Coordinates of C-alpha atoms in Angstrom, one line a residue:
X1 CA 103.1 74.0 115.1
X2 CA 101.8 71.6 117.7
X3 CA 104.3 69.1 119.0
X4 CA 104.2 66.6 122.4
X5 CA 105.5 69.1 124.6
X6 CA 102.7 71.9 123.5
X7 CA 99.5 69.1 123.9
X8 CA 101.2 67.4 127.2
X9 CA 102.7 69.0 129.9
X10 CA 103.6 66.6 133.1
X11 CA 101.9 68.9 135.2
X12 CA 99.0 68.8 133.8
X13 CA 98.0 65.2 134.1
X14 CA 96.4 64.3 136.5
X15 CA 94.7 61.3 139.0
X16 CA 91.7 62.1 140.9
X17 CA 90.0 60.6 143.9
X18 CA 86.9 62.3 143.4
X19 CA 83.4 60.6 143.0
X20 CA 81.3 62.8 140.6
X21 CA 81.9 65.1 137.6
X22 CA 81.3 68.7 139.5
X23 CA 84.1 67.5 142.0
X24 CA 86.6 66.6 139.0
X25 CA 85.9 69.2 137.4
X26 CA 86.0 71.6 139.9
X27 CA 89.8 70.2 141.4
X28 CA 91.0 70.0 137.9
X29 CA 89.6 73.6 136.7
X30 CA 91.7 75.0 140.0
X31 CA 94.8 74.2 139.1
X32 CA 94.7 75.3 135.2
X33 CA 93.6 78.2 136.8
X34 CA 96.4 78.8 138.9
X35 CA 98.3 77.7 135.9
X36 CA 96.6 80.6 133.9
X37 CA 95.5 77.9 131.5
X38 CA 91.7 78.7 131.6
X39 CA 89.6 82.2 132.5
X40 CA 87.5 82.3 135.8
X41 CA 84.2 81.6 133.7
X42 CA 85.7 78.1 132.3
X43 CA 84.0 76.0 135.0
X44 CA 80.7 77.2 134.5
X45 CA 81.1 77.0 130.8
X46 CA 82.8 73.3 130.4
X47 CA 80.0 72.3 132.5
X48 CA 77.0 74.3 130.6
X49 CA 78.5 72.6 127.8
X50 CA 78.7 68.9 128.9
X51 CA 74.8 69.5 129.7
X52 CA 74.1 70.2 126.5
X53 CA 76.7 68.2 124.7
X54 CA 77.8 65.6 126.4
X55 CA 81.1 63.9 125.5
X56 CA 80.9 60.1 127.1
X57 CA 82.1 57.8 124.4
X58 CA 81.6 53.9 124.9
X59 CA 85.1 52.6 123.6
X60 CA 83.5 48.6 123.6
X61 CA 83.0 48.8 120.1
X62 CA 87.2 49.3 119.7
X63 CA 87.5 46.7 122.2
X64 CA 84.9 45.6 124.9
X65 CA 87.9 45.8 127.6
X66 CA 88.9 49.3 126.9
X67 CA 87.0 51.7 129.4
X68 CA 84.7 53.8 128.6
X69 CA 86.3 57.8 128.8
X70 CA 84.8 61.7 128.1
X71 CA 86.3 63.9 126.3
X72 CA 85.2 67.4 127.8
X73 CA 86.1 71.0 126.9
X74 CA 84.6 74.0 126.1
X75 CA 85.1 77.2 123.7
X76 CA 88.1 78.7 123.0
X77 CA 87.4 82.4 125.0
X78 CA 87.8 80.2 128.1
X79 CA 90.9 79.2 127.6
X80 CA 94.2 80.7 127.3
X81 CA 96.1 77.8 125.8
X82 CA 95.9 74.7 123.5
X83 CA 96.5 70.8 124.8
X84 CA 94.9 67.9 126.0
X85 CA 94.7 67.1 130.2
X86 CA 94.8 63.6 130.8
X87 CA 92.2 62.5 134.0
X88 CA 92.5 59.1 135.4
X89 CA 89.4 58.2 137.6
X90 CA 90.4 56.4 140.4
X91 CA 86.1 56.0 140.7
X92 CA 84.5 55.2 137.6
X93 CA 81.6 58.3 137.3
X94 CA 79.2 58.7 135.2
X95 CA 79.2 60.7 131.6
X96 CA 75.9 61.0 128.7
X97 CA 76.8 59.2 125.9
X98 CA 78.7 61.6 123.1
X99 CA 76.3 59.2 120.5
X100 CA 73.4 58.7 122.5
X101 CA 72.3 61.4 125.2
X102 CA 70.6 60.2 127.2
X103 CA 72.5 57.1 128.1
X104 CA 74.9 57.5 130.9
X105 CA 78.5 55.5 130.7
X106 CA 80.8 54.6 133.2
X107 CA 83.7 56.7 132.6
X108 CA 87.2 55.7 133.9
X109 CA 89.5 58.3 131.8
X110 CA 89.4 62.2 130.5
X111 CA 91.2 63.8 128.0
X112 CA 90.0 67.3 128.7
X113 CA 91.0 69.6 125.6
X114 CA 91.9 72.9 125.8
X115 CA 91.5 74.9 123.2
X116 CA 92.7 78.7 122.5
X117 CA 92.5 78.2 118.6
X118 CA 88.7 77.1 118.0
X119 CA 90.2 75.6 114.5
X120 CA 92.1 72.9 116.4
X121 CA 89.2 71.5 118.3
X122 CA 88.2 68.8 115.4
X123 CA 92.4 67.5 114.7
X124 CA 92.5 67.8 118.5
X125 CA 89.5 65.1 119.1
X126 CA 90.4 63.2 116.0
X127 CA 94.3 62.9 117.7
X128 CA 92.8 61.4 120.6
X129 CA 90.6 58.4 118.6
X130 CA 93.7 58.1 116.4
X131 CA 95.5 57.6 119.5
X132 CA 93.2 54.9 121.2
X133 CA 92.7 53.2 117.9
X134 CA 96.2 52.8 116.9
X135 CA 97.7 51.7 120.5
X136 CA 97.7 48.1 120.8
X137 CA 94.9 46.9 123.2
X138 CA 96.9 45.1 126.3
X139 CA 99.3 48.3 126.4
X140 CA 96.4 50.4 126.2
X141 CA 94.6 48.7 128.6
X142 CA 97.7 48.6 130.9
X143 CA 97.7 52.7 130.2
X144 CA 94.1 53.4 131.0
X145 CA 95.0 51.4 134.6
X146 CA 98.1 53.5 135.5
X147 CA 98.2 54.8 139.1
X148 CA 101.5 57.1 138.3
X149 CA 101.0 60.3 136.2
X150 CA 104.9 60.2 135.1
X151 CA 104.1 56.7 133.7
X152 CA 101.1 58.2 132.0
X153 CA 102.9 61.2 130.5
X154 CA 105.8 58.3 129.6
X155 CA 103.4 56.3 127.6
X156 CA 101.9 59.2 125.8
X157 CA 105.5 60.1 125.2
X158 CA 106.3 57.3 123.0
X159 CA 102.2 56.6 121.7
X160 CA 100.6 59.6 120.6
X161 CA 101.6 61.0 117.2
X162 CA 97.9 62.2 116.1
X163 CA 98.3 66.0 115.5
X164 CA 102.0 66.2 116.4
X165 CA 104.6 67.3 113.9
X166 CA 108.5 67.4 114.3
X167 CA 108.2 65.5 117.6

């Protein structure tokens, strides 16, 4: 059964200073490693994959001051556990468009998913809309512009419901 404390974890949130996607990638994909979250070959494959299928989604049509965020991951037999990683961006970087491929987005947020259970991957992603949509906008606004991951992990405390049961 997924509950908050399986998705989130507080050490797993966290706010990067790094300019490009290789660079985020690469510091966040570190420590899940040394978490023994993710295999060695997860790098490679969550970037492979946000080549081919990139996950930039333009949140303006919710509500033209939300930023834009991604919503990367990769297949399950490159992971060795189920949740969703939070990335703030202190530097907005660039993401294709989830809809439209070759447009590149501004991205200010991640919710990386990890996967172990390929089943979950669809309730995971759906969670996370659910989640944006059902937030009221200032307070989501105010979330997306945290500098504090223990604020962050607070506010998903008492907003996300999405998948969770028994919380």
């Amino acid at each position: 059964m997924i509950t908050f404390d399986t998705l989130f974890t507080k050490d797993r949130i966290y706010i990067s200073n790094k300019t490009n996607q290789k660079d985020i990638f690469m510091e966040v994909y570190q420590d899940l490693l040394k978490q023994n979250c993710v295999t060695k070959d997860f790098l490679r494959n969550l970037c492979e994959r946000e080549r081919n299928y990139p996950t930039g989604i333009d949140l303006a049509p919710i509500d033209p001051s939300l930023p834009n965020i991604a919503i990367p991951h990769t297949e399950s037999q490159f992971v060795k556990t189920s949740g969703i990683v939070p990335i703030k961006l202190n530097h907005p970087i660039y993401f294709y468009n989830m809809i439209h491929p070759k447009e590149e987005l501004p991205v200010s947020f991640l919710f990386m998913i990890l996967n172990q259970d390929g089943q979950e991957q669809t309730s995971l992603l759906a969670s996370i809309m659910d989640f944006i949509n059902s937030c009221d906008k200032d307070e989501l606004t105010a979330f997306f512009q945290m500098k504090d991951s223990e604020d962050l992990f607070n506010f998903l405390k008492n907003n996300f419901k999405g998948v969770i049961a028994n919380d």
